[in-house]
């Protein structure tokens, strides 16, 4: 095989690889569009369910339901969700047990974020409110973050966890929990950060990424067609 033939064969192989890459780029574009649609539906659900406030005892509670209740916090047992960030700073989300007056089982309340001490052995100082407290906010589901290894139960409180696992918590606490976490709309502990949205990336960001993938696919397709014509016409030179 001559050098020219070898080069032409090599270029045909490159074109074949490009043809395989093109549908991948297109698929990534449509995947981002699908994600944008999902985020739009999520935000719409978040907005629409803010209009009517329900009791925690209601039988038709769903994700993002707006709820309010009065009750007491367990001031001795509370949790720290580890590795939560705000503006590039590492910290914890403080989660407490709340016993509503109109319920026989407690519910978890995410009281907000606090920056972590550089010394991991030092936990933040949290003083939970005493007596009857009014809590209003939105229902969310326990975190589904992927973790490399589950943290083992610790001695004493607070417990530092990577994610909320309701089943494990029920076993550890020896009680039944509601399958929700309340995100308060108003501060219960003043120095905790309540800033949170149901989605980190907005739909517009996904749409922008989709456009990038489609542009790359269009450019690649143009290059494929141009080189394919040159190869078929024998115009490619070494």
PDB file of C-alpha atoms in Angstrom:
ATOM      1  CA  UNK A   1       0.000   0.000   0.000  1.00  0.00           C
ATOM      2  CA  UNK A   2       1.418   3.372  -1.033  1.00  0.00           C
ATOM      3  CA  UNK A   3       1.833   6.350   1.248  1.00  0.00           C
ATOM      4  CA  UNK A   4      -1.030   8.168  -0.494  1.00  0.00           C
ATOM      5  CA  UNK A   5      -3.351   5.199  -0.057  1.00  0.00           C
ATOM      6  CA  UNK A   6      -2.396   4.898   3.613  1.00  0.00           C
ATOM      7  CA  UNK A   7      -3.127   8.568   4.172  1.00  0.00           C
ATOM      8  CA  UNK A   8      -6.486   8.319   2.416  1.00  0.00           C
ATOM      9  CA  UNK A   9      -7.369   5.285   4.514  1.00  0.00           C
ATOM     10  CA  UNK A  10      -6.393   7.168   7.678  1.00  0.00           C
ATOM     11  CA  UNK A  11      -8.598  10.107   6.693  1.00  0.00           C
ATOM     12  CA  UNK A  12     -11.536   7.755   6.018  1.00  0.00           C
ATOM     13  CA  UNK A  13     -11.056   6.384   9.534  1.00  0.00           C
ATOM     14  CA  UNK A  14     -11.110   9.901  10.978  1.00  0.00           C
ATOM     15  CA  UNK A  15     -14.332  10.599   9.098  1.00  0.00           C
ATOM     16  CA  UNK A  16     -15.862   7.397  10.460  1.00  0.00           C
ATOM     17  CA  UNK A  17     -14.961   8.459  13.995  1.00  0.00           C
ATOM     18  CA  UNK A  18     -16.478  11.900  13.372  1.00  0.00           C
ATOM     19  CA  UNK A  19     -19.680  10.272  12.096  1.00  0.00           C
ATOM     20  CA  UNK A  20     -19.868   8.258  15.316  1.00  0.00           C
ATOM     21  CA  UNK A  21     -19.288  11.390  17.416  1.00  0.00           C
ATOM     22  CA  UNK A  22     -21.990  13.466  15.706  1.00  0.00           C
ATOM     23  CA  UNK A  23     -25.047  11.616  17.129  1.00  0.00           C
ATOM     24  CA  UNK A  24     -23.441  11.806  20.585  1.00  0.00           C
ATOM     25  CA  UNK A  25     -23.294  15.608  20.347  1.00  0.00           C
ATOM     26  CA  UNK A  26     -26.900  15.760  19.148  1.00  0.00           C
ATOM     27  CA  UNK A  27     -28.019  13.444  21.955  1.00  0.00           C
ATOM     28  CA  UNK A  28     -26.293  15.626  24.534  1.00  0.00           C
ATOM     29  CA  UNK A  29     -28.119  18.647  23.145  1.00  0.00           C
ATOM     30  CA  UNK A  30     -31.515  16.987  23.447  1.00  0.00           C
ATOM     31  CA  UNK A  31     -30.605  15.716  26.919  1.00  0.00           C
ATOM     32  CA  UNK A  32     -29.931  19.289  28.040  1.00  0.00           C
ATOM     33  CA  UNK A  33     -33.260  20.396  26.563  1.00  0.00           C
ATOM     34  CA  UNK A  34     -34.983  17.612  28.491  1.00  0.00           C
ATOM     35  CA  UNK A  35     -33.239  18.740  31.684  1.00  0.00           C
ATOM     36  CA  UNK A  36     -34.375  22.302  31.025  1.00  0.00           C
ATOM     37  CA  UNK A  37     -37.969  21.083  30.718  1.00  0.00           C
ATOM     38  CA  UNK A  38     -37.684  19.126  33.957  1.00  0.00           C
ATOM     39  CA  UNK A  39     -36.290  22.166  35.794  1.00  0.00           C
ATOM     40  CA  UNK A  40     -39.082  24.360  34.407  1.00  0.00           C
ATOM     41  CA  UNK A  41     -41.717  21.910  35.690  1.00  0.00           C
ATOM     42  CA  UNK A  42     -39.933  21.749  39.060  1.00  0.00           C
ATOM     43  CA  UNK A  43     -39.904  25.536  39.445  1.00  0.00           C
ATOM     44  CA  UNK A  44     -43.532  25.785  38.334  1.00  0.00           C
ATOM     45  CA  UNK A  45     -44.495  23.207  40.961  1.00  0.00           C
ATOM     46  CA  UNK A  46     -42.547  25.180  43.578  1.00  0.00           C
ATOM     47  CA  UNK A  47     -44.401  28.387  42.701  1.00  0.00           C
ATOM     48  CA  UNK A  48     -47.886  26.926  42.369  1.00  0.00           C
ATOM     49  CA  UNK A  49     -47.871  25.096  45.706  1.00  0.00           C
ATOM     50  CA  UNK A  50     -46.977  28.227  47.649  1.00  0.00           C
ATOM     51  CA  UNK A  51     -50.507  29.571  47.352  1.00  0.00           C
ATOM     52  CA  UNK A  52     -52.315  27.339  49.856  1.00  0.00           C
ATOM     53  CA  UNK A  53     -50.975  26.561  53.325  1.00  0.00           C
ATOM     54  CA  UNK A  54     -51.834  23.151  54.788  1.00  0.00           C
ATOM     55  CA  UNK A  55     -51.548  21.418  58.113  1.00  0.00           C
ATOM     56  CA  UNK A  56     -48.967  18.679  58.603  1.00  0.00           C
ATOM     57  CA  UNK A  57     -51.889  16.414  59.468  1.00  0.00           C
ATOM     58  CA  UNK A  58     -53.353  16.861  55.978  1.00  0.00           C
ATOM     59  CA  UNK A  59     -53.710  13.660  53.967  1.00  0.00           C
ATOM     60  CA  UNK A  60     -52.842  15.187  50.590  1.00  0.00           C
ATOM     61  CA  UNK A  61     -49.387  16.593  51.269  1.00  0.00           C
ATOM     62  CA  UNK A  62     -47.000  16.466  48.318  1.00  0.00           C
ATOM     63  CA  UNK A  63     -43.539  17.735  47.513  1.00  0.00           C
ATOM     64  CA  UNK A  64     -43.267  21.534  47.932  1.00  0.00           C
ATOM     65  CA  UNK A  65     -46.561  21.782  49.833  1.00  0.00           C
ATOM     66  CA  UNK A  66     -46.699  24.921  51.972  1.00  0.00           C
ATOM     67  CA  UNK A  67     -47.271  23.919  55.611  1.00  0.00           C
ATOM     68  CA  UNK A  68     -47.460  25.483  59.036  1.00  0.00           C
ATOM     69  CA  UNK A  69     -47.554  23.965  62.483  1.00  0.00           C
ATOM     70  CA  UNK A  70     -46.850  24.639  66.136  1.00  0.00           C
ATOM     71  CA  UNK A  71     -44.819  22.338  68.292  1.00  0.00           C
ATOM     72  CA  UNK A  72     -41.544  21.829  70.100  1.00  0.00           C
ATOM     73  CA  UNK A  73     -38.013  20.990  69.021  1.00  0.00           C
ATOM     74  CA  UNK A  74     -35.922  18.229  70.506  1.00  0.00           C
ATOM     75  CA  UNK A  75     -33.213  20.443  71.983  1.00  0.00           C
ATOM     76  CA  UNK A  76     -30.830  17.574  72.720  1.00  0.00           C
ATOM     77  CA  UNK A  77     -30.732  15.646  69.431  1.00  0.00           C
ATOM     78  CA  UNK A  78     -29.994  17.362  66.145  1.00  0.00           C
ATOM     79  CA  UNK A  79     -28.050  16.702  62.954  1.00  0.00           C
ATOM     80  CA  UNK A  80     -25.361  18.317  60.812  1.00  0.00           C
ATOM     81  CA  UNK A  81     -25.500  17.617  57.080  1.00  0.00           C
ATOM     82  CA  UNK A  82     -21.857  17.736  56.038  1.00  0.00           C
ATOM     83  CA  UNK A  83     -20.147  19.251  52.973  1.00  0.00           C
ATOM     84  CA  UNK A  84     -22.838  21.801  52.095  1.00  0.00           C
ATOM     85  CA  UNK A  85     -21.472  24.897  50.382  1.00  0.00           C
ATOM     86  CA  UNK A  86     -22.557  28.529  50.086  1.00  0.00           C
ATOM     87  CA  UNK A  87     -20.601  30.920  47.844  1.00  0.00           C
ATOM     88  CA  UNK A  88     -17.627  28.566  47.843  1.00  0.00           C
ATOM     89  CA  UNK A  89     -17.556  28.153  51.634  1.00  0.00           C
ATOM     90  CA  UNK A  90     -17.929  24.716  53.209  1.00  0.00           C
ATOM     91  CA  UNK A  91     -20.395  24.233  56.009  1.00  0.00           C
ATOM     92  CA  UNK A  92     -23.301  22.292  57.438  1.00  0.00           C
ATOM     93  CA  UNK A  93     -27.060  22.326  57.158  1.00  0.00           C
ATOM     94  CA  UNK A  94     -28.586  22.064  60.620  1.00  0.00           C
ATOM     95  CA  UNK A  95     -31.503  19.625  60.848  1.00  0.00           C
ATOM     96  CA  UNK A  96     -33.620  19.261  63.970  1.00  0.00           C
ATOM     97  CA  UNK A  97     -36.452  17.047  65.209  1.00  0.00           C
ATOM     98  CA  UNK A  98     -39.758  18.886  65.493  1.00  0.00           C
ATOM     99  CA  UNK A  99     -42.773  17.508  67.378  1.00  0.00           C
ATOM    100  CA  UNK A 100     -45.949  19.112  65.967  1.00  0.00           C
ATOM    101  CA  UNK A 101     -48.892  19.502  68.335  1.00  0.00           C
ATOM    102  CA  UNK A 102     -51.274  18.066  65.734  1.00  0.00           C
ATOM    103  CA  UNK A 103     -49.182  14.975  64.944  1.00  0.00           C
ATOM    104  CA  UNK A 104     -48.137  11.849  66.806  1.00  0.00           C
ATOM    105  CA  UNK A 105     -44.842  11.511  64.926  1.00  0.00           C
ATOM    106  CA  UNK A 106     -42.076  14.114  64.519  1.00  0.00           C
ATOM    107  CA  UNK A 107     -40.790  15.682  61.329  1.00  0.00           C
ATOM    108  CA  UNK A 108     -37.312  16.913  60.387  1.00  0.00           C
ATOM    109  CA  UNK A 109     -36.777  20.659  59.941  1.00  0.00           C
ATOM    110  CA  UNK A 110     -33.809  22.022  57.996  1.00  0.00           C
ATOM    111  CA  UNK A 111     -33.013  25.154  59.984  1.00  0.00           C
ATOM    112  CA  UNK A 112     -30.431  26.470  57.511  1.00  0.00           C
ATOM    113  CA  UNK A 113     -26.734  26.599  56.729  1.00  0.00           C
ATOM    114  CA  UNK A 114     -23.759  27.551  58.887  1.00  0.00           C
ATOM    115  CA  UNK A 115     -20.088  27.752  57.964  1.00  0.00           C
ATOM    116  CA  UNK A 116     -17.873  24.973  59.305  1.00  0.00           C
ATOM    117  CA  UNK A 117     -14.849  25.519  61.501  1.00  0.00           C
ATOM    118  CA  UNK A 118     -11.540  24.670  59.730  1.00  0.00           C
ATOM    119  CA  UNK A 119     -10.927  22.295  62.641  1.00  0.00           C
ATOM    120  CA  UNK A 120     -13.298  19.422  61.888  1.00  0.00           C
ATOM    121  CA  UNK A 121     -13.351  18.441  65.549  1.00  0.00           C
ATOM    122  CA  UNK A 122     -15.136  21.682  66.464  1.00  0.00           C
ATOM    123  CA  UNK A 123     -18.868  21.648  65.823  1.00  0.00           C
ATOM    124  CA  UNK A 124     -20.918  24.840  65.468  1.00  0.00           C
ATOM    125  CA  UNK A 125     -22.737  26.069  68.545  1.00  0.00           C
ATOM    126  CA  UNK A 126     -26.473  25.723  68.010  1.00  0.00           C
ATOM    127  CA  UNK A 127     -29.105  26.546  70.610  1.00  0.00           C
ATOM    128  CA  UNK A 128     -32.530  25.286  69.599  1.00  0.00           C
ATOM    129  CA  UNK A 129     -35.572  27.313  70.672  1.00  0.00           C
ATOM    130  CA  UNK A 130     -37.343  26.319  73.860  1.00  0.00           C
ATOM    131  CA  UNK A 131     -41.069  25.844  74.306  1.00  0.00           C
ATOM    132  CA  UNK A 132     -43.772  26.051  71.665  1.00  0.00           C
ATOM    133  CA  UNK A 133     -42.548  27.342  68.292  1.00  0.00           C
ATOM    134  CA  UNK A 134     -44.474  28.178  65.109  1.00  0.00           C
ATOM    135  CA  UNK A 135     -42.914  26.649  61.992  1.00  0.00           C
ATOM    136  CA  UNK A 136     -43.999  27.483  58.448  1.00  0.00           C
ATOM    137  CA  UNK A 137     -42.303  26.493  55.227  1.00  0.00           C
ATOM    138  CA  UNK A 138     -42.197  24.075  52.326  1.00  0.00           C
ATOM    139  CA  UNK A 139     -42.004  20.292  52.301  1.00  0.00           C
ATOM    140  CA  UNK A 140     -39.008  18.753  50.556  1.00  0.00           C
ATOM    141  CA  UNK A 141     -37.745  15.214  50.285  1.00  0.00           C
ATOM    142  CA  UNK A 142     -34.707  13.922  52.175  1.00  0.00           C
ATOM    143  CA  UNK A 143     -31.452  14.484  50.328  1.00  0.00           C
ATOM    144  CA  UNK A 144     -30.508  11.941  47.668  1.00  0.00           C
ATOM    145  CA  UNK A 145     -26.869  12.978  47.305  1.00  0.00           C
ATOM    146  CA  UNK A 146     -24.496  10.306  46.083  1.00  0.00           C
ATOM    147  CA  UNK A 147     -21.863   9.552  48.708  1.00  0.00           C
ATOM    148  CA  UNK A 148     -18.771   7.388  48.385  1.00  0.00           C
ATOM    149  CA  UNK A 149     -19.237   5.864  51.824  1.00  0.00           C
ATOM    150  CA  UNK A 150     -21.947   6.072  54.430  1.00  0.00           C
ATOM    151  CA  UNK A 151     -20.928   7.697  57.697  1.00  0.00           C
ATOM    152  CA  UNK A 152     -21.139   5.462  60.751  1.00  0.00           C
ATOM    153  CA  UNK A 153     -23.347   6.472  63.678  1.00  0.00           C
ATOM    154  CA  UNK A 154     -21.435   8.547  66.216  1.00  0.00           C
ATOM    155  CA  UNK A 155     -21.602   8.711  69.957  1.00  0.00           C
ATOM    156  CA  UNK A 156     -23.474  11.717  71.293  1.00  0.00           C
ATOM    157  CA  UNK A 157     -25.107  14.651  69.577  1.00  0.00           C
ATOM    158  CA  UNK A 158     -25.091  16.369  67.180  1.00  0.00           C
ATOM    159  CA  UNK A 159     -24.687  13.637  64.577  1.00  0.00           C
ATOM    160  CA  UNK A 160     -22.663  14.585  61.490  1.00  0.00           C
ATOM    161  CA  UNK A 161     -24.119  12.921  58.362  1.00  0.00           C
ATOM    162  CA  UNK A 162     -23.479  12.985  54.627  1.00  0.00           C
ATOM    163  CA  UNK A 163     -27.178  12.665  53.748  1.00  0.00           C
ATOM    164  CA  UNK A 164     -30.544  12.143  55.349  1.00  0.00           C
ATOM    165  CA  UNK A 165     -31.595   8.515  55.351  1.00  0.00           C
ATOM    166  CA  UNK A 166     -34.994   8.324  57.030  1.00  0.00           C
ATOM    167  CA  UNK A 167     -34.844   4.560  57.617  1.00  0.00           C
ATOM    168  CA  UNK A 168     -31.445   4.720  59.306  1.00  0.00           C
ATOM    169  CA  UNK A 169     -32.491   7.696  61.396  1.00  0.00           C
ATOM    170  CA  UNK A 170     -35.639   5.903  62.555  1.00  0.00           C
ATOM    171  CA  UNK A 171     -33.537   2.947  63.700  1.00  0.00           C
ATOM    172  CA  UNK A 172     -31.040   5.195  65.431  1.00  0.00           C
ATOM    173  CA  UNK A 173     -33.655   7.363  67.143  1.00  0.00           C
ATOM    174  CA  UNK A 174     -36.029   4.512  67.899  1.00  0.00           C
ATOM    175  CA  UNK A 175     -39.065   6.339  66.537  1.00  0.00           C
ATOM    176  CA  UNK A 176     -41.115   6.846  63.383  1.00  0.00           C
ATOM    177  CA  UNK A 177     -40.523   9.968  61.280  1.00  0.00           C
ATOM    178  CA  UNK A 178     -42.595  11.728  58.645  1.00  0.00           C
ATOM    179  CA  UNK A 179     -41.068  11.186  55.157  1.00  0.00           C
ATOM    180  CA  UNK A 180     -40.524  14.941  54.690  1.00  0.00           C
ATOM    181  CA  UNK A 181     -38.137  17.719  55.592  1.00  0.00           C
ATOM    182  CA  UNK A 182     -39.522  21.198  56.234  1.00  0.00           C
ATOM    183  CA  UNK A 183     -37.588  24.109  54.725  1.00  0.00           C
ATOM    184  CA  UNK A 184     -38.710  27.117  56.829  1.00  0.00           C
ATOM    185  CA  UNK A 185     -39.693  30.312  55.063  1.00  0.00           C
ATOM    186  CA  UNK A 186     -38.691  32.452  58.061  1.00  0.00           C
ATOM    187  CA  UNK A 187     -35.587  32.112  60.266  1.00  0.00           C
ATOM    188  CA  UNK A 188     -35.984  30.059  63.417  1.00  0.00           C
ATOM    189  CA  UNK A 189     -32.343  30.537  64.426  1.00  0.00           C
ATOM    190  CA  UNK A 190     -31.260  33.986  63.314  1.00  0.00           C
ATOM    191  CA  UNK A 191     -27.659  33.315  62.245  1.00  0.00           C
ATOM    192  CA  UNK A 192     -28.461  30.346  59.999  1.00  0.00           C
ATOM    193  CA  UNK A 193     -28.653  30.906  56.234  1.00  0.00           C
ATOM    194  CA  UNK A 194     -32.023  29.892  54.764  1.00  0.00           C
ATOM    195  CA  UNK A 195     -31.150  30.650  51.132  1.00  0.00           C
ATOM    196  CA  UNK A 196     -32.151  27.600  49.109  1.00  0.00           C
ATOM    197  CA  UNK A 197     -33.838  26.870  45.799  1.00  0.00           C
ATOM    198  CA  UNK A 198     -35.275  23.564  44.536  1.00  0.00           C
ATOM    199  CA  UNK A 199     -32.803  23.557  41.658  1.00  0.00           C
ATOM    200  CA  UNK A 200     -29.195  24.683  41.495  1.00  0.00           C
ATOM    201  CA  UNK A 201     -29.108  25.183  37.721  1.00  0.00           C
ATOM    202  CA  UNK A 202     -31.823  27.254  36.055  1.00  0.00           C
ATOM    203  CA  UNK A 203     -33.578  26.059  32.846  1.00  0.00           C
ATOM    204  CA  UNK A 204     -31.893  28.835  30.845  1.00  0.00           C
ATOM    205  CA  UNK A 205     -28.485  27.395  31.709  1.00  0.00           C
ATOM    206  CA  UNK A 206     -29.467  23.990  30.362  1.00  0.00           C
ATOM    207  CA  UNK A 207     -30.809  25.618  27.197  1.00  0.00           C
ATOM    208  CA  UNK A 208     -27.504  27.441  26.722  1.00  0.00           C
ATOM    209  CA  UNK A 209     -25.609  24.161  27.091  1.00  0.00           C
ATOM    210  CA  UNK A 210     -27.974  22.528  24.585  1.00  0.00           C
ATOM    211  CA  UNK A 211     -27.242  25.279  22.058  1.00  0.00           C
ATOM    212  CA  UNK A 212     -23.506  24.706  22.499  1.00  0.00           C
ATOM    213  CA  UNK A 213     -23.861  20.981  21.807  1.00  0.00           C
ATOM    214  CA  UNK A 214     -26.017  21.630  18.732  1.00  0.00           C
ATOM    215  CA  UNK A 215     -23.539  24.204  17.381  1.00  0.00           C
ATOM    216  CA  UNK A 216     -20.676  21.745  17.813  1.00  0.00           C
ATOM    217  CA  UNK A 217     -22.738  19.060  16.066  1.00  0.00           C
ATOM    218  CA  UNK A 218     -23.489  21.439  13.166  1.00  0.00           C
ATOM    219  CA  UNK A 219     -19.828  22.419  12.787  1.00  0.00           C
ATOM    220  CA  UNK A 220     -18.750  18.775  12.886  1.00  0.00           C
ATOM    221  CA  UNK A 221     -21.378  17.832  10.295  1.00  0.00           C
ATOM    222  CA  UNK A 222     -20.136  20.617   8.016  1.00  0.00           C
ATOM    223  CA  UNK A 223     -16.563  19.376   8.302  1.00  0.00           C
ATOM    224  CA  UNK A 224     -17.668  15.807   7.636  1.00  0.00           C
ATOM    225  CA  UNK A 225     -19.546  16.786   4.452  1.00  0.00           C
ATOM    226  CA  UNK A 226     -16.699  18.970   3.183  1.00  0.00           C
ATOM    227  CA  UNK A 227     -14.013  16.317   3.740  1.00  0.00           C
ATOM    228  CA  UNK A 228     -16.233  13.537   2.408  1.00  0.00           C
ATOM    229  CA  UNK A 229     -16.676  15.376  -0.873  1.00  0.00           C
ATOM    230  CA  UNK A 230     -12.946  15.981  -1.199  1.00  0.00           C
ATOM    231  CA  UNK A 231     -12.159  12.337  -0.498  1.00  0.00           C
ATOM    232  CA  UNK A 232     -14.700  11.069  -3.013  1.00  0.00           C
ATOM    233  CA  UNK A 233     -13.396  13.456  -5.657  1.00  0.00           C
ATOM    234  CA  UNK A 234      -9.827  12.387  -4.999  1.00  0.00           C
ATOM    235  CA  UNK A 235      -8.836  15.937  -4.080  1.00  0.00           C
ATOM    236  CA  UNK A 236      -7.158  15.172  -0.802  1.00  0.00           C
ATOM    237  CA  UNK A 237      -3.414  15.583  -1.044  1.00  0.00           C
ATOM    238  CA  UNK A 238      -0.739  14.372   1.252  1.00  0.00           C
TER     239      UNK A 238
END
